[in-house]
mmCIF file of C-alpha atoms in Angstrom:
data_model
loop_
_atom_site.group_PDB
_atom_site.id
_atom_site.type_symbol
_atom_site.label_atom_id
_atom_site.label_comp_id
_atom_site.label_asym_id
_atom_site.label_seq_id
_atom_site.Cartn_x
_atom_site.Cartn_y
_atom_site.Cartn_z
ATOM 1 C CA UNK A 1 -5.425 -31.734 10.983
ATOM 2 C CA UNK A 2 -2.804 -30.946 12.678
ATOM 3 C CA UNK A 3 -1.313 -27.468 13.717
ATOM 4 C CA UNK A 4 2.254 -26.599 11.816
ATOM 5 C CA UNK A 5 1.882 -23.026 13.407
ATOM 6 C CA UNK A 6 -0.191 -20.218 15.700
ATOM 7 C CA UNK A 7 1.522 -16.693 15.558
ATOM 8 C CA UNK A 8 -0.727 -13.115 17.338
ATOM 9 C CA UNK A 9 -1.400 -10.445 14.561
ATOM 10 C CA UNK A 10 -3.440 -7.348 14.589
ATOM 11 C CA UNK A 11 -5.751 -8.709 17.618
ATOM 12 C CA UNK A 12 -6.159 -12.521 16.042
ATOM 13 C CA UNK A 13 -4.610 -15.900 15.542
ATOM 14 C CA UNK A 14 -2.343 -16.494 12.500
ATOM 15 C CA UNK A 15 -2.377 -20.361 12.097
ATOM 16 C CA UNK A 16 -1.166 -22.507 9.652
ATOM 17 C CA UNK A 17 -2.268 -26.322 9.336
ATOM 18 C CA UNK A 18 -1.828 -29.619 7.639
ATOM 19 C CA UNK A 19 -4.137 -32.642 7.247
ATOM 20 C CA UNK A 20 -4.169 -36.124 4.747
ATOM 21 C CA UNK A 21 -6.550 -35.148 2.281
ATOM 22 C CA UNK A 22 -9.288 -37.812 0.495
ATOM 23 C CA UNK A 23 -9.618 -35.548 -1.924
ATOM 24 C CA UNK A 24 -5.756 -35.376 -3.654
ATOM 25 C CA UNK A 25 -4.839 -38.141 -1.975
ATOM 26 C CA UNK A 26 -1.822 -35.527 -0.034
ATOM 27 C CA UNK A 27 -1.295 -34.008 2.613
ATOM 28 C CA UNK A 28 -2.542 -30.416 1.877
ATOM 29 C CA UNK A 29 -1.331 -27.578 3.893
ATOM 30 C CA UNK A 30 -3.628 -24.141 3.902
ATOM 31 C CA UNK A 31 -3.751 -21.341 6.627
ATOM 32 C CA UNK A 32 -6.306 -19.537 9.051
ATOM 33 C CA UNK A 33 -6.466 -16.454 10.593
ATOM 34 C CA UNK A 34 -8.880 -15.957 13.254
ATOM 35 C CA UNK A 35 -9.806 -12.261 14.836
ATOM 36 C CA UNK A 36 -10.511 -12.547 18.737
ATOM 37 C CA UNK A 37 -14.122 -12.322 18.988
ATOM 38 C CA UNK A 38 -16.918 -13.282 21.999
ATOM 39 C CA UNK A 39 -16.822 -16.868 23.475
ATOM 40 C CA UNK A 40 -19.123 -18.993 21.425
ATOM 41 C CA UNK A 41 -19.211 -16.133 18.573
ATOM 42 C CA UNK A 42 -19.273 -17.633 14.762
ATOM 43 C CA UNK A 43 -17.187 -15.056 12.306
ATOM 44 C CA UNK A 44 -18.106 -14.896 8.655
ATOM 45 C CA UNK A 45 -15.566 -16.647 5.990
ATOM 46 C CA UNK A 46 -13.594 -14.866 3.600
ATOM 47 C CA UNK A 47 -11.777 -17.992 0.926
ATOM 48 C CA UNK A 48 -8.825 -16.323 -1.157
ATOM 49 C CA UNK A 49 -7.642 -18.968 -3.726
ATOM 50 C CA UNK A 50 -3.540 -18.121 -4.386
ATOM 51 C CA UNK A 51 -1.738 -18.099 -8.448
ATOM 52 C CA UNK A 52 0.054 -19.600 -10.261
ATOM 53 C CA UNK A 53 3.437 -21.295 -8.855
ATOM 54 C CA UNK A 54 1.840 -20.120 -5.135
ATOM 55 C CA UNK A 55 1.210 -21.982 -1.942
ATOM 56 C CA UNK A 56 -0.768 -20.887 1.063
ATOM 57 C CA UNK A 57 2.268 -18.581 2.743
ATOM 58 C CA UNK A 58 2.160 -15.901 -0.407
ATOM 59 C CA UNK A 59 -1.183 -13.867 0.790
ATOM 60 C CA UNK A 60 -0.056 -15.424 4.271
ATOM 61 C CA UNK A 61 2.908 -13.858 4.208
ATOM 62 C CA UNK A 62 2.206 -10.415 2.335
ATOM 63 C CA UNK A 63 -1.477 -10.583 1.820
ATOM 64 C CA UNK A 64 -1.514 -7.816 4.370
ATOM 65 C CA UNK A 65 -5.149 -8.547 4.841
ATOM 66 C CA UNK A 66 -4.871 -9.316 8.336
ATOM 67 C CA UNK A 67 -5.647 -6.282 10.439
ATOM 68 C CA UNK A 68 -9.052 -5.469 8.249
ATOM 69 C CA UNK A 69 -9.962 -9.283 9.200
ATOM 70 C CA UNK A 70 -9.588 -8.050 12.893
ATOM 71 C CA UNK A 71 -11.631 -4.707 12.440
ATOM 72 C CA UNK A 72 -14.230 -6.514 10.575
ATOM 73 C CA UNK A 73 -14.642 -9.782 12.120
ATOM 74 C CA UNK A 74 -13.408 -12.460 9.551
ATOM 75 C CA UNK A 75 -12.183 -15.360 9.422
ATOM 76 C CA UNK A 76 -9.787 -15.271 6.004
ATOM 77 C CA UNK A 77 -8.492 -18.896 5.067
ATOM 78 C CA UNK A 78 -5.594 -19.464 1.882
ATOM 79 C CA UNK A 79 -5.539 -23.179 0.755
ATOM 80 C CA UNK A 80 -2.494 -24.412 -1.799
ATOM 81 C CA UNK A 81 -2.775 -24.331 -4.895
ATOM 82 C CA UNK A 82 -2.035 -27.916 -5.767
ATOM 83 C CA UNK A 83 -0.831 -31.571 -3.854
ATOM 84 C CA UNK A 84 2.020 -31.842 -3.395
ATOM 85 C CA UNK A 85 4.643 -35.515 -2.462
ATOM 86 C CA UNK A 86 6.902 -36.928 -4.531
ATOM 87 C CA UNK A 87 4.200 -39.601 -5.841
ATOM 88 C CA UNK A 88 2.075 -36.497 -7.323
ATOM 89 C CA UNK A 89 2.794 -35.871 -11.025
ATOM 90 C CA UNK A 90 4.874 -32.916 -12.495
ATOM 91 C CA UNK A 91 5.151 -30.179 -15.660
ATOM 92 C CA UNK A 92 8.361 -29.042 -16.184
ATOM 93 C CA UNK A 93 6.502 -25.639 -16.863
ATOM 94 C CA UNK A 94 5.684 -23.447 -14.021
ATOM 95 C CA UNK A 95 1.866 -23.099 -15.754
ATOM 96 C CA UNK A 96 1.005 -26.712 -14.762
ATOM 97 C CA UNK A 97 1.726 -29.844 -12.564
ATOM 98 C CA UNK A 98 2.840 -28.971 -9.020
ATOM 99 C CA UNK A 99 1.412 -25.163 -8.070
ATOM 100 C CA UNK A 100 -0.921 -25.044 -10.912
ATOM 101 C CA UNK A 101 -4.047 -26.597 -9.597
ATOM 102 C CA UNK A 102 -6.647 -24.879 -11.163
ATOM 103 C CA UNK A 103 -9.373 -25.693 -9.385
ATOM 104 C CA UNK A 104 -10.117 -28.303 -11.294
ATOM 105 C CA UNK A 105 -10.759 -31.831 -11.102
ATOM 106 C CA UNK A 106 -8.289 -33.878 -13.296
ATOM 107 C CA UNK A 107 -9.582 -36.547 -15.367
ATOM 108 C CA UNK A 108 -6.763 -36.996 -17.739
ATOM 109 C CA UNK A 109 -4.087 -39.244 -16.542
ATOM 110 C CA UNK A 110 -1.708 -39.095 -14.496
ATOM 111 C CA UNK A 111 -3.390 -36.115 -13.214
ATOM 112 C CA UNK A 112 -6.547 -37.396 -12.435
ATOM 113 C CA UNK A 113 -5.224 -38.780 -9.202
ATOM 114 C CA UNK A 114 -4.608 -36.701 -7.200
ATOM 115 C CA UNK A 115 -5.135 -33.019 -9.088
ATOM 116 C CA UNK A 116 -8.807 -32.549 -7.414
ATOM 117 C CA UNK A 117 -8.574 -29.186 -6.456
ATOM 118 C CA UNK A 118 -12.425 -28.159 -7.620
ATOM 119 C CA UNK A 119 -13.427 -31.283 -4.459
ATOM 120 C CA UNK A 120 -10.972 -29.854 -2.386
ATOM 121 C CA UNK A 121 -12.084 -26.210 -2.224
ATOM 122 C CA UNK A 122 -15.367 -26.494 -2.805
ATOM 123 C CA UNK A 123 -16.150 -29.726 -0.229
ATOM 124 C CA UNK A 124 -13.944 -31.047 1.408
ATOM 125 C CA UNK A 125 -11.634 -27.825 3.249
ATOM 126 C CA UNK A 126 -15.107 -26.253 3.613
ATOM 127 C CA UNK A 127 -16.004 -29.088 5.800
ATOM 128 C CA UNK A 128 -12.977 -29.177 7.438
ATOM 129 C CA UNK A 129 -13.043 -24.962 8.526
ATOM 130 C CA UNK A 130 -16.419 -25.800 9.682
ATOM 131 C CA UNK A 131 -15.890 -28.372 12.073
ATOM 132 C CA UNK A 132 -12.748 -26.717 13.441
ATOM 133 C CA UNK A 133 -12.756 -23.349 13.739
ATOM 134 C CA UNK A 134 -15.421 -20.688 14.673
ATOM 135 C CA UNK A 135 -17.055 -19.923 11.300
ATOM 136 C CA UNK A 136 -20.463 -19.072 10.365
ATOM 137 C CA UNK A 137 -20.764 -20.932 6.803
ATOM 138 C CA UNK A 138 -24.206 -19.297 6.192
ATOM 139 C CA UNK A 139 -22.400 -16.109 5.963
ATOM 140 C CA UNK A 140 -18.566 -16.948 3.569
ATOM 141 C CA UNK A 141 -17.197 -14.677 0.882
ATOM 142 C CA UNK A 142 -14.754 -15.626 -1.576
ATOM 143 C CA UNK A 143 -11.768 -14.218 -3.720
ATOM 144 C CA UNK A 144 -8.548 -14.858 -5.522
ATOM 145 C CA UNK A 145 -5.543 -13.855 -7.541
ATOM 146 C CA UNK A 146 -5.127 -14.848 -10.970
ATOM 147 C CA UNK A 147 -5.567 -18.008 -11.491
ATOM 148 C CA UNK A 148 -6.848 -18.197 -8.200
ATOM 149 C CA UNK A 149 -9.403 -15.762 -9.269
ATOM 150 C CA UNK A 150 -10.838 -17.761 -11.640
ATOM 151 C CA UNK A 151 -11.158 -20.918 -8.696
ATOM 152 C CA UNK A 152 -12.977 -17.548 -6.587
ATOM 153 C CA UNK A 153 -14.669 -16.466 -9.921
ATOM 154 C CA UNK A 154 -15.857 -20.235 -11.782
ATOM 155 C CA UNK A 155 -16.635 -21.711 -8.259
ATOM 156 C CA UNK A 156 -19.504 -19.198 -6.773
ATOM 157 C CA UNK A 157 -19.958 -19.523 -10.096
ATOM 158 C CA UNK A 158 -21.328 -23.228 -10.160
ATOM 159 C CA UNK A 159 -22.149 -22.935 -6.267
ATOM 160 C CA UNK A 160 -24.273 -19.501 -6.085
ATOM 161 C CA UNK A 161 -26.058 -19.887 -2.855
ATOM 162 C CA UNK A 162 -23.439 -20.334 -0.795
ATOM 163 C CA UNK A 163 -21.162 -17.143 -1.696
ATOM 164 C CA UNK A 164 -22.400 -13.661 -0.468
ATOM 165 C CA UNK A 165 -19.648 -12.017 -2.370
ATOM 166 C CA UNK A 166 -17.040 -12.959 -4.367
ATOM 167 C CA UNK A 167 -13.598 -10.474 -5.906
ATOM 168 C CA UNK A 168 -10.766 -10.834 -8.003
ATOM 169 C CA UNK A 169 -6.968 -9.617 -8.256
ATOM 170 C CA UNK A 170 -6.180 -10.011 -11.936
ATOM 171 C CA UNK A 171 -8.227 -12.748 -12.159
ATOM 172 C CA UNK A 172 -7.653 -15.503 -15.527
ATOM 173 C CA UNK A 173 -11.196 -14.279 -16.948
ATOM 174 C CA UNK A 174 -12.235 -16.795 -19.997
ATOM 175 C CA UNK A 175 -9.693 -19.812 -19.152
ATOM 176 C CA UNK A 176 -10.964 -20.662 -23.210
ATOM 177 C CA UNK A 177 -9.057 -17.690 -24.921
ATOM 178 C CA UNK A 178 -5.619 -17.748 -23.138
ATOM 179 C CA UNK A 179 -2.541 -19.877 -23.947
ATOM 180 C CA UNK A 180 -2.319 -20.901 -19.752
ATOM 181 C CA UNK A 181 -6.008 -21.933 -19.965
ATOM 182 C CA UNK A 182 -5.577 -23.976 -22.913
ATOM 183 C CA UNK A 183 -3.112 -25.660 -21.486
ATOM 184 C CA UNK A 184 -3.613 -26.486 -17.893
ATOM 185 C CA UNK A 185 -7.444 -27.270 -19.224
ATOM 186 C CA UNK A 186 -6.856 -29.640 -22.536
ATOM 187 C CA UNK A 187 -3.583 -30.854 -19.767
ATOM 188 C CA UNK A 188 -5.750 -31.771 -17.203
ATOM 189 C CA UNK A 189 -9.355 -32.608 -18.895
ATOM 190 C CA UNK A 190 -8.969 -33.527 -21.866
ATOM 191 C CA UNK A 191 -9.318 -31.788 -26.204
ATOM 192 C CA UNK A 192 -12.755 -31.201 -25.374
ATOM 193 C CA UNK A 193 -13.451 -27.957 -24.841
ATOM 194 C CA UNK A 194 -16.829 -28.318 -24.028
ATOM 195 C CA UNK A 195 -16.134 -30.000 -20.965
ATOM 196 C CA UNK A 196 -13.765 -26.482 -20.184
ATOM 197 C CA UNK A 197 -16.765 -24.426 -19.974
ATOM 198 C CA UNK A 198 -17.588 -24.651 -16.775
ATOM 199 C CA UNK A 199 -13.835 -23.875 -15.689
ATOM 200 C CA UNK A 200 -14.742 -21.161 -17.792
ATOM 201 C CA UNK A 201 -16.050 -17.739 -15.600
ATOM 202 C CA UNK A 202 -17.447 -16.000 -18.831
ATOM 203 C CA UNK A 203 -18.384 -19.195 -20.470
ATOM 204 C CA UNK A 204 -20.922 -19.783 -17.220
ATOM 205 C CA UNK A 205 -21.873 -16.268 -17.091
ATOM 206 C CA UNK A 206 -23.197 -16.528 -20.721
ATOM 207 C CA UNK A 207 -25.144 -20.080 -19.714
ATOM 208 C CA UNK A 208 -26.989 -17.704 -17.267
ATOM 209 C CA UNK A 209 -24.455 -18.392 -14.121
ATOM 210 C CA UNK A 210 -24.973 -15.147 -11.629
ATOM 211 C CA UNK A 211 -22.814 -13.581 -8.360
ATOM 212 C CA UNK A 212 -24.777 -11.700 -6.108
ATOM 213 C CA UNK A 213 -22.440 -9.432 -5.978
ATOM 214 C CA UNK A 214 -18.941 -8.915 -7.517
ATOM 215 C CA UNK A 215 -16.013 -6.668 -7.415
ATOM 216 C CA UNK A 216 -12.450 -7.011 -9.424
ATOM 217 C CA UNK A 217 -9.366 -4.616 -9.252
ATOM 218 C CA UNK A 218 -7.058 -4.938 -12.320
ATOM 219 C CA UNK A 219 -3.767 -3.233 -12.796
ATOM 220 C CA UNK A 220 -2.745 -1.665 -16.422
ATOM 221 C CA UNK A 221 0.734 -2.479 -16.075
ATOM 222 C CA UNK A 222 -0.054 -5.764 -15.393
ATOM 223 C CA UNK A 223 2.093 -7.619 -18.092
ATOM 224 C CA UNK A 224 -0.596 -10.704 -18.213
ATOM 225 C CA UNK A 225 -3.663 -8.156 -19.211
ATOM 226 C CA UNK A 226 -3.175 -8.471 -22.759
ATOM 227 C CA UNK A 227 -2.326 -12.164 -23.216
ATOM 228 C CA UNK A 228 -3.588 -13.889 -20.393
ATOM 229 C CA UNK A 229 -6.026 -12.037 -18.278
ATOM 230 C CA UNK A 230 -8.293 -10.444 -20.621
ATOM 231 C CA UNK A 231 -10.270 -8.685 -18.716
ATOM 232 C CA UNK A 232 -12.686 -6.908 -21.224
ATOM 233 C CA UNK A 233 -14.185 -10.360 -21.818
ATOM 234 C CA UNK A 234 -15.838 -10.643 -18.590
ATOM 235 C CA UNK A 235 -16.434 -6.344 -18.867
ATOM 236 C CA UNK A 236 -18.230 -7.727 -21.947
ATOM 237 C CA UNK A 237 -19.869 -11.239 -20.567
ATOM 238 C CA UNK A 238 -20.798 -9.279 -17.684
ATOM 239 C CA UNK A 239 -22.663 -6.541 -19.108
ATOM 240 C CA UNK A 240 -23.898 -8.759 -21.644
ATOM 241 C CA UNK A 241 -25.662 -10.825 -19.325
ATOM 242 C CA UNK A 242 -26.981 -8.163 -17.157
ATOM 243 C CA UNK A 243 -24.788 -9.273 -14.336
ATOM 244 C CA UNK A 244 -23.650 -6.699 -11.981
ATOM 245 C CA UNK A 245 -20.119 -6.282 -11.660
ATOM 246 C CA UNK A 246 -17.508 -2.816 -10.197
ATOM 247 C CA UNK A 247 -14.357 -3.937 -12.817
ATOM 248 C CA UNK A 248 -11.683 -0.804 -11.548
ATOM 249 C CA UNK A 249 -8.149 -0.487 -13.633
ATOM 250 C CA UNK A 250 -6.128 0.618 -11.892
ATOM 251 C CA UNK A 251 -3.035 2.642 -13.639
ATOM 252 C CA UNK A 252 0.541 1.620 -12.639
ATOM 253 C CA UNK A 253 0.147 -1.456 -10.726
ATOM 254 C CA UNK A 254 1.575 -5.177 -12.207
ATOM 255 C CA UNK A 255 0.352 -8.515 -11.346
ATOM 256 C CA UNK A 256 2.265 -8.606 -7.982
ATOM 257 C CA UNK A 257 1.674 -8.992 -3.773
ATOM 258 C CA UNK A 258 2.106 -5.177 -4.298
ATOM 259 C CA UNK A 259 -0.875 -4.806 -6.265
ATOM 260 C CA UNK A 260 -2.414 -7.250 -4.273
ATOM 261 C CA UNK A 261 -1.663 -6.453 -0.801
ATOM 262 C CA UNK A 262 -2.729 -2.357 -1.962
ATOM 263 C CA UNK A 263 -6.340 -3.314 -2.691
ATOM 264 C CA UNK A 264 -6.541 -6.214 0.212
ATOM 265 C CA UNK A 265 -8.287 -3.703 2.707
ATOM 266 C CA UNK A 266 -11.120 -2.712 0.303
ATOM 267 C CA UNK A 267 -11.918 -5.994 -0.866
ATOM 268 C CA UNK A 268 -12.222 -6.912 2.724
ATOM 269 C CA UNK A 269 -14.553 -4.093 4.028
ATOM 270 C CA UNK A 270 -15.928 -4.635 0.754
ATOM 271 C CA UNK A 271 -16.793 -7.931 1.248
ATOM 272 C CA UNK A 272 -17.369 -7.539 5.431
ATOM 273 C CA UNK A 273 -21.073 -4.811 4.223
ATOM 274 C CA UNK A 274 -22.047 -7.991 2.418
ATOM 275 C CA UNK A 275 -21.668 -10.956 4.770
ATOM 276 C CA UNK A 276 -22.558 -8.899 8.419
ATOM 277 C CA UNK A 277 -25.975 -9.557 8.573
#
């Protein structure tokens, strides 16, 4: 692991790092904010998964989380959304290929060689962060935006013992039910929709998956709400399964980081309540 940069901010250190990933077979870049802390202390960690077209830099530069993380003593880790490099296959569309890994392990050629973001996020990166940073891996939360919200929900549902808290900003709640999801899951995993279900939050909840605590914020002025995000499907799945969830529709807010940054401190504080013990 190599340090790309380090900057003091809000009583902590914002770092950017790169390493050679075994999961993706490419260099991967991620950012970590570490609040000032007592020597030897281990801090809770909050994972933030980004959306389509994004890298670690979007939330790092525009997420406005550092003051809240410093206040609550939480480390925030923001990985990339896909493998990168000349050897990595790509697609002409913004919603598939580089920048659009969908947090799956691809099984279809040519994507299966490098697009293994599920293994990277669930296994490889946590091991690396646990080795090199002052984190308490018994106190983990996860959040994300849009495609990253989909990633946060599905990763947490598949690993219920790992995360004490789960939240999302404008998540894709059911890739089985929207064009983004159909293109990505069909391309990465093939035509068998039954295989897609382990990457669909609504299907996982209907199949018995549960979350310890769930907070979702969704902008009512989001241009993707009706066609891609379909927040009502998550509300219906949670209600049918008895899954407690706080799903807040926010009037006037869109899909951008103006929306995310407006509620980021609330999400960090909400996670802190559940990660403090």
